[in-house]
XYZ file of N, CA and C in Angstrom:
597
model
N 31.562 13.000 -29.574
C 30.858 13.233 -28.307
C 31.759 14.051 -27.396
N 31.099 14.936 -26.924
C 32.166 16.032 -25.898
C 32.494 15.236 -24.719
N 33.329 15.906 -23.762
C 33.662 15.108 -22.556
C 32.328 15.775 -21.525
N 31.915 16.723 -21.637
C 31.116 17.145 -20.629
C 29.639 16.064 -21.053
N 29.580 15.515 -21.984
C 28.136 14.502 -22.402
C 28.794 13.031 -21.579
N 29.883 12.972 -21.408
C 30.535 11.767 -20.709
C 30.507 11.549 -20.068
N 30.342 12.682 -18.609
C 30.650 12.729 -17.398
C 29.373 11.818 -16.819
N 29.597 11.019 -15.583
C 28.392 9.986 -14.855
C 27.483 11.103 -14.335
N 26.106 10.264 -13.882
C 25.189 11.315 -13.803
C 24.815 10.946 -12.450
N 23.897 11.679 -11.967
C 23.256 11.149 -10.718
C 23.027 9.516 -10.579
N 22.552 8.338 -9.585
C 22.120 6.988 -10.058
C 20.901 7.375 -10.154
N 20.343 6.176 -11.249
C 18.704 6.616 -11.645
C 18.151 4.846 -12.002
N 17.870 4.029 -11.062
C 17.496 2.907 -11.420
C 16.054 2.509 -12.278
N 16.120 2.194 -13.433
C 14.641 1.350 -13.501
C 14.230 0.736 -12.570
N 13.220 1.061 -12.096
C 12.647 0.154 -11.444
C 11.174 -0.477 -11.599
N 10.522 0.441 -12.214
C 8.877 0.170 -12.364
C 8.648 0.446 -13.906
N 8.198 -0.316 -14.788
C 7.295 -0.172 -16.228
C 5.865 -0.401 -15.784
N 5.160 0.548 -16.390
C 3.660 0.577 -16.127
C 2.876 -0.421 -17.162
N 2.376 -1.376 -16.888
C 1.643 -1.996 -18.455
C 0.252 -1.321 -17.890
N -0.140 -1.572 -19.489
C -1.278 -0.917 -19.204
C -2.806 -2.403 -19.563
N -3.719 -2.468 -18.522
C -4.760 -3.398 -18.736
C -5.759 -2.814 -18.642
N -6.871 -3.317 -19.128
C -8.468 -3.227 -18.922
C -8.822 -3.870 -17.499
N -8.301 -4.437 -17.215
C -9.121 -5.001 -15.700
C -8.112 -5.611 -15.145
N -7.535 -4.955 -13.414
C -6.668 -4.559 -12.807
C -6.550 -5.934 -11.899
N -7.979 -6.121 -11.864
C -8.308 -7.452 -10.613
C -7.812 -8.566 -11.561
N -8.241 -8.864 -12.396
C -7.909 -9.944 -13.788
C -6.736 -9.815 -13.930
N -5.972 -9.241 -14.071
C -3.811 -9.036 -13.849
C -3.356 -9.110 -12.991
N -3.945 -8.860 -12.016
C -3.040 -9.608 -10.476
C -3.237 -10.979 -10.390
N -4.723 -11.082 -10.865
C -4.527 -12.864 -10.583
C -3.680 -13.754 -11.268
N -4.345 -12.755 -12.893
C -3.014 -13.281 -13.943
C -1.150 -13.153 -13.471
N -0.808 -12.376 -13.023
C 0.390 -12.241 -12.904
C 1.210 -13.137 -11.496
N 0.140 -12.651 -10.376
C 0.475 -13.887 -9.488
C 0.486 -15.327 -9.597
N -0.438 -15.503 -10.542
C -0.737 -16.983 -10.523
C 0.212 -18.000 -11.335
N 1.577 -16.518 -12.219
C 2.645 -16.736 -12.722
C 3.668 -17.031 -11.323
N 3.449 -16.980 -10.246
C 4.231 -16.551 -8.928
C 5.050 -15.098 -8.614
N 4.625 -14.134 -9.700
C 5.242 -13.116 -9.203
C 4.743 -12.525 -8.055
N 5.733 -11.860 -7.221
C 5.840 -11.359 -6.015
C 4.287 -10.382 -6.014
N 3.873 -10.278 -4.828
C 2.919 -8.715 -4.701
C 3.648 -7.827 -3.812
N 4.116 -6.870 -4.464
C 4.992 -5.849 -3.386
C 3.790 -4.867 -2.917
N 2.456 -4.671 -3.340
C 1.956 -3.235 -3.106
C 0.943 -3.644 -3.467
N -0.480 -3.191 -2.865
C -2.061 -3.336 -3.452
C -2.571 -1.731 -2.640
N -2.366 -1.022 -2.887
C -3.218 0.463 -1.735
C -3.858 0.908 -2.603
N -4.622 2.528 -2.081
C -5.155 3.333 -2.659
C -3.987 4.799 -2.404
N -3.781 5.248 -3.269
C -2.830 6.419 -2.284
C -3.729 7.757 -2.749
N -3.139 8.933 -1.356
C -3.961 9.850 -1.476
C -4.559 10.689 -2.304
N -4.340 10.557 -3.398
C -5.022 10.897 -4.780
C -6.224 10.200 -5.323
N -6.423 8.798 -4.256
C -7.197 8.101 -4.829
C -7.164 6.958 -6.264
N -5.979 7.048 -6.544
C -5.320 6.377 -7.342
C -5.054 4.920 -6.889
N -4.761 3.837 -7.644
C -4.286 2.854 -6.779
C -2.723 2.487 -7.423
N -2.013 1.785 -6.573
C -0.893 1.403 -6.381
C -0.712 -0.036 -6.801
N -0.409 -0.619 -7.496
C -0.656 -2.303 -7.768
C 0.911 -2.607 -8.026
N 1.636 -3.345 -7.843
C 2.707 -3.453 -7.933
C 3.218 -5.041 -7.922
N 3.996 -5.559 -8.793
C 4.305 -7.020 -8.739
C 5.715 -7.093 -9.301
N 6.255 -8.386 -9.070
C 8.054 -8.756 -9.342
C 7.958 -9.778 -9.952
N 8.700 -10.137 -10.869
C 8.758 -11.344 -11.630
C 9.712 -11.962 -10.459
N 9.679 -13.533 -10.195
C 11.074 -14.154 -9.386
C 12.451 -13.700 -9.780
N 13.544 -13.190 -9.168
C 14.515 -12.821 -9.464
C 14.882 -11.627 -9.934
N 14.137 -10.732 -10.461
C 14.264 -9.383 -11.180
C 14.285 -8.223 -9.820
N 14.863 -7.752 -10.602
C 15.317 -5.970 -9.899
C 14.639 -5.245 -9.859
N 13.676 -5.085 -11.357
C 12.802 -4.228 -11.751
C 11.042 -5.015 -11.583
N 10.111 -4.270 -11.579
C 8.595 -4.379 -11.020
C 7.723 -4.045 -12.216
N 6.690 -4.426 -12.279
C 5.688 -3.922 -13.097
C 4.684 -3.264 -11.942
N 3.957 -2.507 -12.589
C 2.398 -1.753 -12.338
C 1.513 -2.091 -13.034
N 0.854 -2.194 -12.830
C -0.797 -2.458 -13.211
C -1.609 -1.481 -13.323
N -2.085 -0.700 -14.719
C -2.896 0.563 -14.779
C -3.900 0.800 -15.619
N -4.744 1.215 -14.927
C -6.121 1.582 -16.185
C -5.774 2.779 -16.936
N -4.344 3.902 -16.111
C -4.630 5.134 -17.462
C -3.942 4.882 -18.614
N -3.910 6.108 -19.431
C -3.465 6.032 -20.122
C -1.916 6.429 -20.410
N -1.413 7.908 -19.189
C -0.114 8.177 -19.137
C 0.730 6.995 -18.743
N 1.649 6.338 -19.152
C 2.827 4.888 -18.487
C 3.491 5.331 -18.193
N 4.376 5.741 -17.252
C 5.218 6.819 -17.280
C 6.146 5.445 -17.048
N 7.683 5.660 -16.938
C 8.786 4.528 -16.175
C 9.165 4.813 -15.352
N 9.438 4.435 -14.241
C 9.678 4.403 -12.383
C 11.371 4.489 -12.804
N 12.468 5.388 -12.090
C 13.273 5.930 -11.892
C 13.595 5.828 -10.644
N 14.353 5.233 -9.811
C 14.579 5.522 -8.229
C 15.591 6.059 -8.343
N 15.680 7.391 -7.577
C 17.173 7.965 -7.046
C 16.827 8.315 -5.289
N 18.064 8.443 -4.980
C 18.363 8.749 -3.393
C 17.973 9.966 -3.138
N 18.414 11.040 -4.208
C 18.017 12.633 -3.702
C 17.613 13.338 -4.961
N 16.343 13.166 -5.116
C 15.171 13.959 -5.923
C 15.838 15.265 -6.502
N 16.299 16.506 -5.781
C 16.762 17.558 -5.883
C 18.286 17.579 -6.910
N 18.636 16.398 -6.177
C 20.273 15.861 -6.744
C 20.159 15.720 -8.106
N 19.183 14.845 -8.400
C 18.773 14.376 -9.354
C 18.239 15.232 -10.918
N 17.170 15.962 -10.231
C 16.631 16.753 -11.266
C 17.570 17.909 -11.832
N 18.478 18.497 -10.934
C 19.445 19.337 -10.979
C 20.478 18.805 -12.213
N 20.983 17.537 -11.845
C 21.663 17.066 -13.233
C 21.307 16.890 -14.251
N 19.283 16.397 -14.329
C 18.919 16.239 -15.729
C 18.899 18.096 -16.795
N 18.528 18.419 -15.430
C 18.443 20.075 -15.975
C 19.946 20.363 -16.923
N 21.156 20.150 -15.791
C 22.278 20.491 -16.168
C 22.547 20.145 -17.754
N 21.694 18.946 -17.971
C 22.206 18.032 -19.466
C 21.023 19.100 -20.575
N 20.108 19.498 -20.356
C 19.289 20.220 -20.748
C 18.065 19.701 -21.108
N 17.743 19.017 -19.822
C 16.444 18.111 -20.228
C 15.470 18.811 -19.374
N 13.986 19.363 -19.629
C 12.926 19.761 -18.833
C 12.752 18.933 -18.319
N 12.716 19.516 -17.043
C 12.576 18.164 -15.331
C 11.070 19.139 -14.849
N 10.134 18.796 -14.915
C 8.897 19.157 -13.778
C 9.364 19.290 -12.412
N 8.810 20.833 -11.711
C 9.318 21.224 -10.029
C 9.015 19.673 -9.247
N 9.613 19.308 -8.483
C 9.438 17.955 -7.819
C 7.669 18.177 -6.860
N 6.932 17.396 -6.658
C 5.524 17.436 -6.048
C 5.106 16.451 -5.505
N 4.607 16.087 -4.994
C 4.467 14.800 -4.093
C 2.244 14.768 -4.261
N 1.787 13.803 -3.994
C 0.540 13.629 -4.572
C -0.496 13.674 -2.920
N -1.415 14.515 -3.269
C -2.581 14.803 -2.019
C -4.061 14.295 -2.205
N -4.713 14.595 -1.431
C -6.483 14.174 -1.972
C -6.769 14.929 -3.206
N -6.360 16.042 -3.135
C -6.309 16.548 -4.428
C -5.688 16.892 -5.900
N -4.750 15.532 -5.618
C -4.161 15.431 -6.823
C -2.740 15.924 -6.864
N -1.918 16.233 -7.721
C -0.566 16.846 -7.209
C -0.153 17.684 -6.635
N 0.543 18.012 -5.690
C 0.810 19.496 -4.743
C 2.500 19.529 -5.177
N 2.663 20.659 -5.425
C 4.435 20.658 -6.087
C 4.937 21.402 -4.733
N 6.031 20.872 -4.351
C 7.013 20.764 -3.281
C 7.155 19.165 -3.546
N 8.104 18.998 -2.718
C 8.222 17.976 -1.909
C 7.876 17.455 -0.805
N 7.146 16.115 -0.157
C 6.460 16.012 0.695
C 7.021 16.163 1.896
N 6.216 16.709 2.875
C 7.230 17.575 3.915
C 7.175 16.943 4.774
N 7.046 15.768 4.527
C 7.198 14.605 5.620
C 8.253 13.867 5.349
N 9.073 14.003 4.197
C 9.808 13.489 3.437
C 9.993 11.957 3.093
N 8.844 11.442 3.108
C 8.520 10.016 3.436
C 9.465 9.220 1.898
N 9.846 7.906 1.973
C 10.359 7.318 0.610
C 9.182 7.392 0.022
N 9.209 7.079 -1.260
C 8.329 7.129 -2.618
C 7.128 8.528 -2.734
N 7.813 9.814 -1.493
C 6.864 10.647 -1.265
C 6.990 11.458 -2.809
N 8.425 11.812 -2.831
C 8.669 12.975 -3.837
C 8.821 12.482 -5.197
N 8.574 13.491 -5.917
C 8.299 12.747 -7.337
C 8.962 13.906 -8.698
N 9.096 13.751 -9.648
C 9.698 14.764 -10.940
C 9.250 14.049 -11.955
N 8.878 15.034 -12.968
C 8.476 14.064 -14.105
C 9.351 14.820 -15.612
N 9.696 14.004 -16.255
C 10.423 14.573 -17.840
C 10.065 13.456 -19.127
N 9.900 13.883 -20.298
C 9.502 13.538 -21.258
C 10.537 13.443 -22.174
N 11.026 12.376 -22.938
C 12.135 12.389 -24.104
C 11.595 12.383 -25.305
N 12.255 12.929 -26.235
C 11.576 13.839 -27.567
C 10.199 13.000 -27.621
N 10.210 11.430 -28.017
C 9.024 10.907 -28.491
C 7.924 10.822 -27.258
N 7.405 12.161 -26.398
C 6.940 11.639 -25.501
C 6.632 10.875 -24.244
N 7.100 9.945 -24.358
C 7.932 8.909 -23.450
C 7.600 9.420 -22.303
N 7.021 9.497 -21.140
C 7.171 9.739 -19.978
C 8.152 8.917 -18.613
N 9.033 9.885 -17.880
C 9.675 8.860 -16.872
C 9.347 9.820 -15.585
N 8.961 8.877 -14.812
C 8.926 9.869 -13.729
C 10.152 9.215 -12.408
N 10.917 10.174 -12.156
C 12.104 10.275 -10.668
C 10.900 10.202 -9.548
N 11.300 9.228 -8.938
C 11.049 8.929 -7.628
C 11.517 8.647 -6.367
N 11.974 9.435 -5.243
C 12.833 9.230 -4.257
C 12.662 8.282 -2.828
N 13.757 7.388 -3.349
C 13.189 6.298 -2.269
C 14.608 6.154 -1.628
N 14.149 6.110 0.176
C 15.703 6.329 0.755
C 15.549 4.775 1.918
N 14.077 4.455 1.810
C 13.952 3.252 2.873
C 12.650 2.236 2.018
N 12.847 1.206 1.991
C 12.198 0.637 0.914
C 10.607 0.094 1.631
N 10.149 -0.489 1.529
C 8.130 -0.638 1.955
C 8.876 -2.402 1.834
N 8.268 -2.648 3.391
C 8.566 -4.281 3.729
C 8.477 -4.828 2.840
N 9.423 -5.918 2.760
C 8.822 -7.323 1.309
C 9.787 -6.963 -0.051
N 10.119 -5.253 -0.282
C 10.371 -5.236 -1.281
C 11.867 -5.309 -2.026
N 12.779 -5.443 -0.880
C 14.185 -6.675 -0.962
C 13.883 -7.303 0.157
N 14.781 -8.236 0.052
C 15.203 -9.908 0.602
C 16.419 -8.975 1.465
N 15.939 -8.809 2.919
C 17.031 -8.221 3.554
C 18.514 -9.453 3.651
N 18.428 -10.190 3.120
C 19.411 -11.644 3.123
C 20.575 -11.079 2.314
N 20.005 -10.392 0.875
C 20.845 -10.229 0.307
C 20.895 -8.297 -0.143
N 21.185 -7.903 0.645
C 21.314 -6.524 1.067
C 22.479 -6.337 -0.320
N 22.058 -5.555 -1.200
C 23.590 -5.025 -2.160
C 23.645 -3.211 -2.523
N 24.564 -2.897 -3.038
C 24.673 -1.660 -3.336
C 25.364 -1.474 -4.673
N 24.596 -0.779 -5.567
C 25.130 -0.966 -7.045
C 26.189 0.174 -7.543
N 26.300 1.055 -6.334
C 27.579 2.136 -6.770
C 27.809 2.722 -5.440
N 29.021 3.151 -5.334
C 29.402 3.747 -4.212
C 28.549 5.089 -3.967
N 27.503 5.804 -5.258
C 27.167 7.127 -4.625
C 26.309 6.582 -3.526
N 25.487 5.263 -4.297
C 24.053 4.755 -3.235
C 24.686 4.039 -2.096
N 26.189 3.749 -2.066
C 26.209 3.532 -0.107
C 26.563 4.610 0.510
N 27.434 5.475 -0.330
C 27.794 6.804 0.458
C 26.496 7.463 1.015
N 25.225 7.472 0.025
C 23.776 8.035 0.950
C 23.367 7.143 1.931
N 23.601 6.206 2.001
C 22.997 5.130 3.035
C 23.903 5.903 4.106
N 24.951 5.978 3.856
C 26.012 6.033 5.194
C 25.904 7.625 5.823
N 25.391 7.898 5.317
C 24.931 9.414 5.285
C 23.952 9.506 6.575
N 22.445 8.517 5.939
C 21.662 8.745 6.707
C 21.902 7.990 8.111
N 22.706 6.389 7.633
C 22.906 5.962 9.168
C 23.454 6.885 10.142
N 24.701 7.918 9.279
C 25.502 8.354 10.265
C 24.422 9.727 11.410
N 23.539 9.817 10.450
C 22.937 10.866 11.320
C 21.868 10.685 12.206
N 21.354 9.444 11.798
C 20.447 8.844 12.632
C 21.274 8.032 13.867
N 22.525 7.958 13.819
C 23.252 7.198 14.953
C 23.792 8.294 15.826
N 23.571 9.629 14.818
C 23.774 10.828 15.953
C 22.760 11.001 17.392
N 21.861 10.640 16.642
C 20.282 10.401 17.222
C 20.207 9.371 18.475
N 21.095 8.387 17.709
C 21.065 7.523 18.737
C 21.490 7.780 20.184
N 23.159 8.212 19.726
C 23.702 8.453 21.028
C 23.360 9.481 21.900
N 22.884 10.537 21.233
C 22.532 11.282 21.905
C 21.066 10.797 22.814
N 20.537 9.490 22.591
C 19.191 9.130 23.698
C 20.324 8.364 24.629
N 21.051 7.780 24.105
C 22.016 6.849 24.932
C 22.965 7.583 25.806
N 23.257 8.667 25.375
C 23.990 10.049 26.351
C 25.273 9.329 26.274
N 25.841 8.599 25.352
C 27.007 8.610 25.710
C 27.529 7.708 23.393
N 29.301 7.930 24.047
C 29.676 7.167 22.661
C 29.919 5.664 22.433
N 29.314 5.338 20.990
C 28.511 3.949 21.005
C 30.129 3.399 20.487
N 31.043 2.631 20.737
C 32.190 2.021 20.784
C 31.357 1.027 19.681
N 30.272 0.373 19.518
C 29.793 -0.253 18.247
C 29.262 0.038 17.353
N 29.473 1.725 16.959
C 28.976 1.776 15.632
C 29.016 1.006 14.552
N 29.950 0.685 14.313
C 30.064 -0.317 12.449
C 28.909 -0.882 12.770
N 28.155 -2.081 13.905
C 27.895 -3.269 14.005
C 26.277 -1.908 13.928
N 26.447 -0.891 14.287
C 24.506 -0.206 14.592
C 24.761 0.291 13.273
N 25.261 0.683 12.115
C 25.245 1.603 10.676
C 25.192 0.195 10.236
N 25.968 -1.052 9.968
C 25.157 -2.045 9.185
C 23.819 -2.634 9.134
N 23.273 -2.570 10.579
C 21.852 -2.789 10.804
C 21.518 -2.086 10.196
N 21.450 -0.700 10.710
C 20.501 0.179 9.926
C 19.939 0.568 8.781
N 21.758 0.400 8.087
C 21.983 0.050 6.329
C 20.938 -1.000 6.087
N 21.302 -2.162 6.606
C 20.503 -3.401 6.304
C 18.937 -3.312 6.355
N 18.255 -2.944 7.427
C 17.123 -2.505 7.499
C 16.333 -1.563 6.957
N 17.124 -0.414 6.836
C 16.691 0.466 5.096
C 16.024 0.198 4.315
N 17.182 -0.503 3.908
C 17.013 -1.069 1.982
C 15.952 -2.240 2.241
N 15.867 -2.926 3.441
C 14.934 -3.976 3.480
C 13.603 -3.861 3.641
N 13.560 -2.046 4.446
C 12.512 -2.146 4.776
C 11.540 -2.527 6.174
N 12.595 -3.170 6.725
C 12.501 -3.451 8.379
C 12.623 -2.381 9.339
N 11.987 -2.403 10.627
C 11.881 -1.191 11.429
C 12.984 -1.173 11.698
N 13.748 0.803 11.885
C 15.156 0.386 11.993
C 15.494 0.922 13.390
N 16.505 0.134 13.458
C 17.198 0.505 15.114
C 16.724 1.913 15.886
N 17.345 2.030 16.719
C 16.904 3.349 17.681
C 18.038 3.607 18.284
């Protein structure tokens, strides 16, 4: 194995396996009635729906789907970051696109919302995974109690965005905040949790 196949890659978490069912209403009941979590029930603008559940204790989520593509849920911090390295390894990465009433629009969503932007790549047998960029998580979906970080790239982006959003801050406050650490851990904290974050 060369050293350049060695080198670490962007972070790319599992997070979502799609199972696939005949009847969507009949698996939530089934799956809740196991006590797994409901992180998500919508329609999103494609008209698609969103179904989403946690086993107690797990990291990773299932979906609930009538199609037939399963693709596997991928979270990274920076979409662009991301696809750029799979490219680098020589893997076809799809232009990143984010999903409209009419189905996929390729850019990135220019609202830059979490779970807006999306990439999709296929490994030899088909396999679909699709990259998904999530930088602030949808209420419920950590336990802000136990706030963690699984590598220094994913706090260095956290600290990234606190630091620039605390630019934000001071500048409404017109002056310098002598408590930053104590406003970038909130914020950190509220992120990943999902809670409205400071100002």
């Amino acid at each position: 194995m060369s050293t350049e196949s060695k080198k670490p890659g962007i972070d790319m978490k599992l997070e979502v396996v799609v199972i696939p069912v005949s009847d969507v209403d009949r698996a939530k009941r089934f799956y809740e009635n196991l006590g797994w979590r409901l992180d998500a029930d919508f329609v999103r603008a494609d008209g698609s729906r969103a179904l989403q559940l946690t086993p107690p204790g797990s990291p990773t989520s299932i979906h609930l789907d009538k199609g037939s593509a399963l693709p596997r849920f991928l979270i990274v911090n920076d979409i662009e970051a991301a696809r750029a390295d799979l490219i680098a390894r020589g893997v076809d990465v799809s232009e990143v696109f984010h999903r409209g009433a009419a189905g996929r629009i390729t850019g990135p969503d220019p609202e830059r919302p979490s779970y807006g932007s999306l990439a999709t790549f296929n490994d030899p047998d088909g396999n679909v995974w699709l990259l998904q960029q999530v930088t602030q998580r949808l209420p419920g979906r950590v336990d802000g109690s136990s706030t963690t970080f699984t590598s220094s790239t994913d706090l260095a982006a956290a600290l990234r965005r606190a630091s620039a959003a605390h630019g934000e801050h001071e500048k409404r406050t017109d002056g310098h905040d002598a408590n930053w650490p104590d406003w970038y851990a909130d914020y950190i904290v509220r992120e990943q949790a999902g809670s409205p974050l400071p100002e």
